[in-house]
Amino acid sequence: MFEHKSVLLHETIDSLNIKADGIYVDGTLGGGGHAYEVCRRLGEGGKLIGIDQDGDAIAAAGERLKEFGDRAVIVRSNYENIAGILEDLNISKVDGIYLDLGVSSYQLDTAERGFTYREDVPLDMRMDQRNPRTAADIVNTYSESELYRMIRDYGEDRFAKNIAKHIVRAREEKPIETTGELTEIIKAAIPAKIRATGGHPAKQTFQAIRIELNRELEVLNQSIDQMIRLLNPGGRLSIITFHSLEDRIVKIRFKTNEHPCTCPPDFPVCVCGKKSLGRVVTRKPIVPTAEEIEENSRSKSAKLRVFERNSQE
């Protein structure tokens, strides 16, 4: 069963200012935890569009949201396609959009999905099982410099160079096929005293491969501006991130949409013509309470940022 504890659930729902007759988009539907709470607050004229690329999530959310009938519309896709999805549904603007980024508890805990470094299973890590490329393809085909760039940029691992070197050396003997094989290779690339004191040695490299394979940061970076444009006046975009790379993108894109002017600071008036699309509601990100962290340790690094569209177009 698709189990996933919704992080910052009440904070996210509150941030959306839900109207009974509003239209809302859940761009990362997962098991439908946030979506259920949105649907509960909708009346006859309200609608929730749930998007997810994971077939297991679609099945689980469909079951969970069944009681709301056609108030909930579920689409298997990537949220980067949000504009086309809404167009197909004859919807031009919505009242709120939210994303709960990263990998779900279900994906992590279902070993055969290949996201975990705690069990020895085939290297998969696809959020969309229709994707022909898996984590094994990246590990076995990327050049040493490509592996280094990926682990350095997306894993922020200071041993990226050595890990890349060890991967290339190991695959010359035989292809790297499982999470267990990769974990052992990574361990060998990290000094013993660091291994003894730090977190799991494979965590950052696994994160890097997952982000690369599923184009997570690229999709996020490309989608925020269009999501803001799809909001009705006063509509909100709420995004939960789980690591600094995602959070940085959200922070920058929100700030740019609030203050898009590119004129030099000494210009007396704006000549670039770029108008603010709204305001950042959260000057500081909203983070989980101590109680939530105790209940769900995976929520520890979560940050929620919220953007509100201008009231006047």
mmCIF file of C-alpha atoms in Angstrom:
data_model
loop_
_atom_site.group_PDB
_atom_site.id
_atom_site.type_symbol
_atom_site.label_atom_id
_atom_site.label_comp_id
_atom_site.label_asym_id
_atom_site.label_seq_id
_atom_site.Cartn_x
_atom_site.Cartn_y
_atom_site.Cartn_z
ATOM 1 C CA MET A 1 0.000 0.000 0.000
ATOM 2 C CA PHE A 2 1.209 3.508 -0.830
ATOM 3 C CA GLU A 3 2.012 4.928 2.619
ATOM 4 C CA HIS A 4 3.274 8.472 2.896
ATOM 5 C CA LYS A 5 3.057 10.840 5.838
ATOM 6 C CA SER A 6 2.179 14.271 4.481
ATOM 7 C CA VAL A 7 4.751 16.789 5.677
ATOM 8 C CA LEU A 8 3.663 20.273 6.892
ATOM 9 C CA LEU A 9 0.099 19.206 6.118
ATOM 10 C CA HIS A 10 -1.865 21.848 8.039
ATOM 11 C CA GLU A 11 0.625 24.612 7.264
ATOM 12 C CA THR A 12 0.337 23.895 3.522
ATOM 13 C CA ILE A 13 -3.467 23.750 3.583
ATOM 14 C CA ASP A 14 -3.625 27.010 5.591
ATOM 15 C CA SER A 15 -1.198 28.696 3.181
ATOM 16 C CA LEU A 16 -3.532 28.100 0.217
ATOM 17 C CA ASN A 17 -6.491 30.096 1.640
ATOM 18 C CA ILE A 18 -8.857 27.513 0.163
ATOM 19 C CA LYS A 19 -12.182 28.745 -1.212
ATOM 20 C CA ALA A 20 -15.046 26.249 -1.476
ATOM 21 C CA ASP A 21 -15.546 26.969 -5.188
ATOM 22 C CA GLY A 22 -11.837 27.279 -6.052
ATOM 23 C CA ILE A 23 -9.674 25.233 -8.400
ATOM 24 C CA TYR A 24 -6.452 23.805 -6.975
ATOM 25 C CA VAL A 25 -3.565 21.802 -8.421
ATOM 26 C CA ASP A 26 -1.503 19.263 -6.498
ATOM 27 C CA GLY A 27 1.584 18.916 -8.702
ATOM 28 C CA THR A 28 3.067 16.012 -6.703
ATOM 29 C CA LEU A 29 -0.001 14.006 -5.716
ATOM 30 C CA GLY A 30 1.758 11.048 -4.071
ATOM 31 C CA GLY A 31 -0.650 9.101 -1.871
ATOM 32 C CA GLY A 32 -3.085 12.030 -1.841
ATOM 33 C CA GLY A 33 -2.599 13.186 1.770
ATOM 34 C CA HIS A 34 -2.583 16.917 1.045
ATOM 35 C CA ALA A 35 -5.155 16.432 -1.739
ATOM 36 C CA TYR A 36 -7.608 14.760 0.642
ATOM 37 C CA GLU A 37 -7.535 17.766 2.961
ATOM 38 C CA VAL A 38 -8.000 20.163 0.017
ATOM 39 C CA CYS A 39 -10.969 18.156 -1.331
ATOM 40 C CA ARG A 40 -12.594 18.114 2.114
ATOM 41 C CA ARG A 41 -12.737 21.897 1.995
ATOM 42 C CA LEU A 42 -14.213 22.139 -1.506
ATOM 43 C CA GLY A 43 -17.882 22.588 -2.289
ATOM 44 C CA GLU A 44 -19.884 21.698 -5.403
ATOM 45 C CA GLY A 45 -18.104 24.181 -7.660
ATOM 46 C CA GLY A 46 -14.607 23.342 -6.384
ATOM 47 C CA LYS A 47 -12.062 21.142 -8.112
ATOM 48 C CA LEU A 48 -8.712 19.550 -7.379
ATOM 49 C CA ILE A 49 -6.394 18.438 -10.167
ATOM 50 C CA GLY A 50 -3.817 15.950 -8.903
ATOM 51 C CA ILE A 51 -0.713 15.286 -10.998
ATOM 52 C CA ASP A 52 1.873 12.549 -10.441
ATOM 53 C CA GLN A 53 4.197 10.604 -12.716
ATOM 54 C CA ASP A 54 4.344 7.524 -10.450
ATOM 55 C CA GLY A 55 1.841 4.812 -11.401
ATOM 56 C CA ASP A 56 1.691 3.465 -7.820
ATOM 57 C CA ALA A 57 0.891 6.956 -6.506
ATOM 58 C CA ILE A 58 -1.872 7.421 -9.075
ATOM 59 C CA ALA A 59 -3.510 4.127 -8.033
ATOM 60 C CA ALA A 60 -3.266 4.915 -4.304
ATOM 61 C CA ALA A 61 -4.496 8.510 -4.629
ATOM 62 C CA GLY A 62 -7.384 7.391 -6.858
ATOM 63 C CA GLU A 63 -8.518 5.058 -4.082
ATOM 64 C CA ARG A 64 -8.079 7.678 -1.366
ATOM 65 C CA LEU A 65 -9.932 10.447 -3.220
ATOM 66 C CA LYS A 66 -12.720 8.207 -4.576
ATOM 67 C CA GLU A 67 -15.304 9.615 -2.155
ATOM 68 C CA PHE A 68 -15.011 13.077 -3.748
ATOM 69 C CA GLY A 69 -16.147 11.844 -7.176
ATOM 70 C CA ASP A 70 -15.455 14.193 -10.067
ATOM 71 C CA ARG A 71 -14.364 16.950 -7.697
ATOM 72 C CA ALA A 72 -10.924 15.297 -7.906
ATOM 73 C CA VAL A 73 -9.322 14.858 -11.335
ATOM 74 C CA ILE A 74 -6.170 12.713 -11.420
ATOM 75 C CA VAL A 75 -3.620 12.927 -14.243
ATOM 76 C CA ARG A 76 -0.513 10.790 -14.690
ATOM 77 C CA SER A 77 2.123 13.235 -15.853
ATOM 78 C CA ASN A 78 4.944 15.479 -14.646
ATOM 79 C CA TYR A 79 3.973 18.850 -13.164
ATOM 80 C CA GLU A 80 6.187 20.514 -15.779
ATOM 81 C CA ASN A 81 3.247 19.833 -18.149
ATOM 82 C CA ILE A 82 0.781 21.742 -15.956
ATOM 83 C CA ALA A 83 -0.167 24.326 -18.615
ATOM 84 C CA GLY A 84 -1.103 21.634 -21.167
ATOM 85 C CA ILE A 85 -2.977 19.587 -18.548
ATOM 86 C CA LEU A 86 -5.106 22.596 -17.554
ATOM 87 C CA GLU A 87 -5.705 23.493 -21.200
ATOM 88 C CA ASP A 88 -6.999 19.959 -21.865
ATOM 89 C CA LEU A 89 -9.426 20.455 -18.966
ATOM 90 C CA ASN A 90 -10.506 23.877 -20.331
ATOM 91 C CA ILE A 91 -9.104 25.638 -17.278
ATOM 92 C CA SER A 92 -7.220 28.894 -17.878
ATOM 93 C CA LYS A 93 -6.388 29.951 -14.288
ATOM 94 C CA VAL A 94 -6.418 28.325 -10.862
ATOM 95 C CA ASP A 95 -6.674 29.537 -7.256
ATOM 96 C CA GLY A 96 -3.758 27.599 -5.836
ATOM 97 C CA ILE A 97 -0.942 25.203 -6.725
ATOM 98 C CA TYR A 98 1.226 23.261 -4.324
ATOM 99 C CA LEU A 99 4.207 20.913 -4.575
ATOM 100 C CA ASP A 100 5.639 18.482 -2.027
ATOM 101 C CA LEU A 101 9.009 17.793 -3.617
ATOM 102 C CA GLY A 102 11.507 14.982 -3.338
ATOM 103 C CA VAL A 103 11.042 11.271 -2.946
ATOM 104 C CA SER A 104 8.031 9.854 -1.072
ATOM 105 C CA SER A 105 8.245 7.562 1.964
ATOM 106 C CA TYR A 106 6.599 4.886 -0.182
ATOM 107 C CA GLN A 107 9.274 5.140 -2.870
ATOM 108 C CA LEU A 108 12.025 4.967 -0.246
ATOM 109 C CA ASP A 109 10.450 2.105 1.673
ATOM 110 C CA THR A 110 9.546 -0.030 -1.350
ATOM 111 C CA ALA A 111 12.975 -1.568 -1.812
ATOM 112 C CA GLU A 112 12.420 -2.827 -5.357
ATOM 113 C CA ARG A 113 11.960 0.753 -6.577
ATOM 114 C CA GLY A 114 15.729 1.070 -6.124
ATOM 115 C CA PHE A 115 15.838 4.394 -4.222
ATOM 116 C CA THR A 116 17.283 2.873 -1.065
ATOM 117 C CA TYR A 117 20.905 2.304 -0.108
ATOM 118 C CA ARG A 118 19.847 0.147 2.851
ATOM 119 C CA GLU A 119 19.010 -2.969 0.825
ATOM 120 C CA ASP A 120 20.611 -4.679 -2.161
ATOM 121 C CA VAL A 121 18.186 -4.285 -5.079
ATOM 122 C CA PRO A 122 18.463 -3.342 -8.772
ATOM 123 C CA LEU A 123 19.541 0.272 -9.373
ATOM 124 C CA ASP A 124 16.317 1.867 -10.576
ATOM 125 C CA MET A 125 15.237 5.192 -8.932
ATOM 126 C CA ARG A 126 12.673 6.103 -11.604
ATOM 127 C CA MET A 127 9.810 8.230 -10.332
ATOM 128 C CA ASP A 128 8.055 7.459 -13.618
ATOM 129 C CA GLN A 129 8.359 3.747 -14.402
ATOM 130 C CA ARG A 130 7.625 4.535 -18.064
ATOM 131 C CA ASN A 131 11.049 6.194 -18.314
ATOM 132 C CA PRO A 132 13.312 3.784 -20.252
ATOM 133 C CA ARG A 133 16.428 5.088 -18.467
ATOM 134 C CA THR A 134 17.307 3.916 -14.947
ATOM 135 C CA ALA A 135 19.933 4.821 -12.341
ATOM 136 C CA ALA A 136 22.018 1.866 -13.581
ATOM 137 C CA ASP A 137 22.261 3.517 -17.021
ATOM 138 C CA ILE A 138 23.659 6.702 -15.485
ATOM 139 C CA VAL A 139 26.132 4.864 -13.265
ATOM 140 C CA ASN A 140 27.402 2.691 -16.127
ATOM 141 C CA THR A 141 27.459 5.169 -19.031
ATOM 142 C CA TYR A 142 28.363 8.624 -17.678
ATOM 143 C CA SER A 143 31.984 9.638 -18.104
ATOM 144 C CA GLU A 144 34.101 10.184 -15.002
ATOM 145 C CA SER A 145 33.811 13.970 -15.392
ATOM 146 C CA GLU A 146 30.001 13.755 -15.808
ATOM 147 C CA LEU A 147 29.722 11.586 -12.689
ATOM 148 C CA TYR A 148 31.945 14.011 -10.775
ATOM 149 C CA ARG A 149 29.852 17.023 -11.861
ATOM 150 C CA MET A 150 26.612 15.276 -10.895
ATOM 151 C CA ILE A 151 27.810 14.102 -7.449
ATOM 152 C CA ARG A 152 29.435 17.472 -6.709
ATOM 153 C CA ASP A 153 26.488 19.627 -7.825
ATOM 154 C CA TYR A 154 23.497 17.488 -6.836
ATOM 155 C CA GLY A 155 24.972 15.508 -3.955
ATOM 156 C CA GLU A 156 27.184 18.306 -2.607
ATOM 157 C CA ASP A 157 29.663 15.590 -1.624
ATOM 158 C CA ARG A 158 33.222 16.717 -0.989
ATOM 159 C CA PHE A 159 34.508 13.290 -2.074
ATOM 160 C CA ALA A 160 32.743 13.529 -5.451
ATOM 161 C CA LYS A 161 35.974 13.256 -7.448
ATOM 162 C CA ASN A 162 37.090 10.104 -5.661
ATOM 163 C CA ILE A 163 33.617 8.515 -5.801
ATOM 164 C CA ALA A 164 33.449 9.119 -9.584
ATOM 165 C CA LYS A 165 36.910 7.571 -10.001
ATOM 166 C CA HIS A 166 35.938 4.485 -7.963
ATOM 167 C CA ILE A 167 32.701 4.014 -9.953
ATOM 168 C CA VAL A 168 34.548 4.105 -13.276
ATOM 169 C CA ARG A 169 37.217 1.703 -12.001
ATOM 170 C CA ALA A 170 34.628 -0.767 -10.652
ATOM 171 C CA ARG A 171 32.512 -0.849 -13.802
ATOM 172 C CA GLU A 172 35.559 -1.761 -15.892
ATOM 173 C CA GLU A 173 35.435 -5.139 -14.125
ATOM 174 C CA LYS A 174 31.649 -5.591 -14.535
ATOM 175 C CA PRO A 175 28.557 -3.391 -14.865
ATOM 176 C CA ILE A 176 27.236 -1.968 -11.562
ATOM 177 C CA GLU A 177 23.741 -3.393 -11.273
ATOM 178 C CA THR A 178 22.512 -3.082 -7.692
ATOM 179 C CA THR A 179 22.239 -0.522 -4.908
ATOM 180 C CA GLY A 180 24.379 -2.754 -2.695
ATOM 181 C CA GLU A 181 27.229 -2.882 -5.224
ATOM 182 C CA LEU A 182 27.139 0.897 -5.628
ATOM 183 C CA THR A 183 27.054 1.462 -1.857
ATOM 184 C CA GLU A 184 30.193 -0.663 -1.371
ATOM 185 C CA ILE A 185 31.998 1.265 -4.134
ATOM 186 C CA ILE A 186 31.071 4.608 -2.525
ATOM 187 C CA LYS A 187 32.181 3.404 0.924
ATOM 188 C CA ALA A 188 35.586 2.476 -0.474
ATOM 189 C CA ALA A 189 35.969 6.011 -1.899
ATOM 190 C CA ILE A 190 35.399 7.763 1.446
ATOM 191 C CA PRO A 191 38.073 7.869 4.186
ATOM 192 C CA ALA A 192 37.344 5.449 7.062
ATOM 193 C CA LYS A 193 37.275 8.120 9.762
ATOM 194 C CA ILE A 194 34.673 10.153 7.841
ATOM 195 C CA ARG A 195 32.594 6.987 7.345
ATOM 196 C CA ALA A 196 32.640 6.411 11.082
ATOM 197 C CA THR A 197 31.395 9.883 12.015
ATOM 198 C CA GLY A 198 29.235 11.156 9.146
ATOM 199 C CA GLY A 199 25.782 9.972 8.034
ATOM 200 C CA HIS A 200 25.364 7.112 5.572
ATOM 201 C CA PRO A 201 28.232 7.403 3.059
ATOM 202 C CA ALA A 202 25.986 6.688 0.046
ATOM 203 C CA LYS A 203 23.233 9.182 0.897
ATOM 204 C CA GLN A 204 24.540 12.145 -1.098
ATOM 205 C CA THR A 205 25.533 10.157 -4.196
ATOM 206 C CA PHE A 206 22.147 8.407 -4.266
ATOM 207 C CA GLN A 207 20.452 11.813 -3.996
ATOM 208 C CA ALA A 208 22.572 13.108 -6.891
ATOM 209 C CA ILE A 209 21.730 10.170 -9.171
ATOM 210 C CA ARG A 210 18.015 10.427 -8.331
ATOM 211 C CA ILE A 211 17.917 14.163 -9.073
ATOM 212 C CA GLU A 212 19.793 13.687 -12.359
ATOM 213 C CA LEU A 213 17.680 10.742 -13.534
ATOM 214 C CA ASN A 214 14.344 12.407 -12.734
ATOM 215 C CA ARG A 215 15.496 15.916 -13.823
ATOM 216 C CA GLU A 216 14.147 17.200 -10.504
ATOM 217 C CA LEU A 217 15.909 20.561 -10.272
ATOM 218 C CA GLU A 218 15.569 21.307 -13.977
ATOM 219 C CA VAL A 219 11.804 20.695 -13.876
ATOM 220 C CA LEU A 220 11.402 22.813 -10.724
ATOM 221 C CA ASN A 221 13.434 25.700 -12.117
ATOM 222 C CA GLN A 222 11.540 25.711 -15.410
ATOM 223 C CA SER A 223 8.064 25.390 -13.869
ATOM 224 C CA ILE A 224 7.808 28.017 -11.118
ATOM 225 C CA ASP A 225 7.361 31.068 -13.380
ATOM 226 C CA GLN A 226 4.640 29.403 -15.458
ATOM 227 C CA MET A 227 2.832 28.192 -12.316
ATOM 228 C CA ILE A 228 2.756 31.759 -10.956
ATOM 229 C CA ARG A 229 1.303 32.961 -14.271
ATOM 230 C CA LEU A 230 -1.434 30.324 -14.054
ATOM 231 C CA LEU A 231 -2.722 31.723 -10.748
ATOM 232 C CA ASN A 232 -5.826 33.871 -10.448
ATOM 233 C CA PRO A 233 -5.348 37.239 -8.686
ATOM 234 C CA GLY A 234 -4.747 36.439 -5.004
ATOM 235 C CA GLY A 235 -3.992 32.784 -5.845
ATOM 236 C CA ARG A 236 -1.084 31.088 -4.096
ATOM 237 C CA LEU A 237 1.790 28.779 -4.969
ATOM 238 C CA SER A 238 3.080 26.769 -1.984
ATOM 239 C CA ILE A 239 6.212 24.629 -2.306
ATOM 240 C CA ILE A 240 7.735 22.210 0.224
ATOM 241 C CA THR A 241 11.429 21.476 -0.340
ATOM 242 C CA PHE A 242 13.704 18.976 1.394
ATOM 243 C CA HIS A 243 17.224 20.117 0.612
ATOM 244 C CA SER A 244 19.126 23.328 0.008
ATOM 245 C CA LEU A 245 19.333 22.902 -3.783
ATOM 246 C CA GLU A 246 15.536 22.876 -4.173
ATOM 247 C CA ASP A 247 15.040 25.585 -1.565
ATOM 248 C CA ARG A 248 17.533 27.889 -3.300
ATOM 249 C CA ILE A 249 15.680 27.571 -6.624
ATOM 250 C CA VAL A 250 12.300 28.335 -5.000
ATOM 251 C CA LYS A 251 13.716 31.295 -3.081
ATOM 252 C CA ILE A 252 15.355 32.814 -6.193
ATOM 253 C CA ARG A 253 12.374 32.262 -8.534
ATOM 254 C CA PHE A 254 9.933 33.712 -5.961
ATOM 255 C CA LYS A 255 12.159 36.738 -5.394
ATOM 256 C CA THR A 256 12.567 37.317 -9.139
ATOM 257 C CA ASN A 257 8.791 37.208 -9.678
ATOM 258 C CA GLU A 258 8.300 39.697 -6.828
ATOM 259 C CA HIS A 259 11.059 42.057 -8.035
ATOM 260 C CA PRO A 260 11.631 41.350 -11.751
ATOM 261 C CA CYS A 261 13.007 44.796 -12.659
ATOM 262 C CA THR A 262 16.442 44.469 -14.310
ATOM 263 C CA CYS A 263 17.224 48.209 -14.541
ATOM 264 C CA PRO A 264 20.495 49.406 -12.976
ATOM 265 C CA PRO A 265 19.867 50.616 -9.395
ATOM 266 C CA ASP A 266 20.837 54.199 -10.277
ATOM 267 C CA PHE A 267 18.072 54.556 -12.920
ATOM 268 C CA PRO A 268 15.491 57.102 -11.678
ATOM 269 C CA VAL A 269 12.602 55.166 -13.277
ATOM 270 C CA CYS A 270 12.110 51.615 -14.518
ATOM 271 C CA VAL A 271 12.542 51.278 -18.288
ATOM 272 C CA CYS A 272 12.707 47.460 -18.569
ATOM 273 C CA GLY A 273 8.921 47.263 -18.153
ATOM 274 C CA LYS A 274 9.034 44.090 -16.061
ATOM 275 C CA LYS A 275 6.174 44.176 -13.575
ATOM 276 C CA SER A 276 5.960 42.352 -10.254
ATOM 277 C CA LEU A 277 3.658 39.324 -10.430
ATOM 278 C CA GLY A 278 3.009 39.215 -6.702
ATOM 279 C CA ARG A 279 4.666 38.899 -3.337
ATOM 280 C CA VAL A 280 6.538 36.349 -1.280
ATOM 281 C CA VAL A 281 4.267 35.560 1.688
ATOM 282 C CA THR A 282 6.962 33.716 3.662
ATOM 283 C CA ARG A 283 9.913 35.997 4.402
ATOM 284 C CA LYS A 284 11.336 33.022 6.268
ATOM 285 C CA PRO A 285 10.334 29.487 5.316
ATOM 286 C CA ILE A 286 7.792 27.651 7.460
ATOM 287 C CA VAL A 287 9.398 24.592 9.088
ATOM 288 C CA PRO A 288 7.945 21.581 10.938
ATOM 289 C CA THR A 289 7.210 21.727 14.649
ATOM 290 C CA ALA A 290 9.249 19.656 17.111
ATOM 291 C CA GLU A 291 6.204 17.364 17.455
ATOM 292 C CA GLU A 292 6.041 16.699 13.719
ATOM 293 C CA ILE A 293 9.771 15.953 13.535
ATOM 294 C CA GLU A 294 9.421 13.520 16.429
ATOM 295 C CA GLU A 295 6.491 11.820 14.714
ATOM 296 C CA ASN A 296 8.085 11.788 11.253
ATOM 297 C CA SER A 297 11.882 12.146 11.186
ATOM 298 C CA ARG A 298 11.822 12.600 7.393
ATOM 299 C CA SER A 299 10.126 15.972 7.849
ATOM 300 C CA LYS A 300 13.217 17.380 9.588
ATOM 301 C CA SER A 301 14.668 19.221 6.579
ATOM 302 C CA ALA A 302 11.313 20.370 5.122
ATOM 303 C CA LYS A 303 10.767 24.045 4.290
ATOM 304 C CA LEU A 304 7.566 25.610 2.983
ATOM 305 C CA ARG A 305 7.667 28.824 0.941
ATOM 306 C CA VAL A 306 4.567 30.609 -0.361
ATOM 307 C CA PHE A 307 4.027 33.127 -3.192
ATOM 308 C CA GLU A 308 0.818 35.121 -3.743
ATOM 309 C CA ARG A 309 -0.262 36.465 -7.128
ATOM 310 C CA ASN A 310 -1.101 40.174 -7.361
ATOM 311 C CA SER A 311 -4.700 40.997 -6.543
ATOM 312 C CA GLN A 312 -4.885 43.205 -9.641
ATOM 313 C CA GLU A 313 -3.761 41.898 -13.016
#
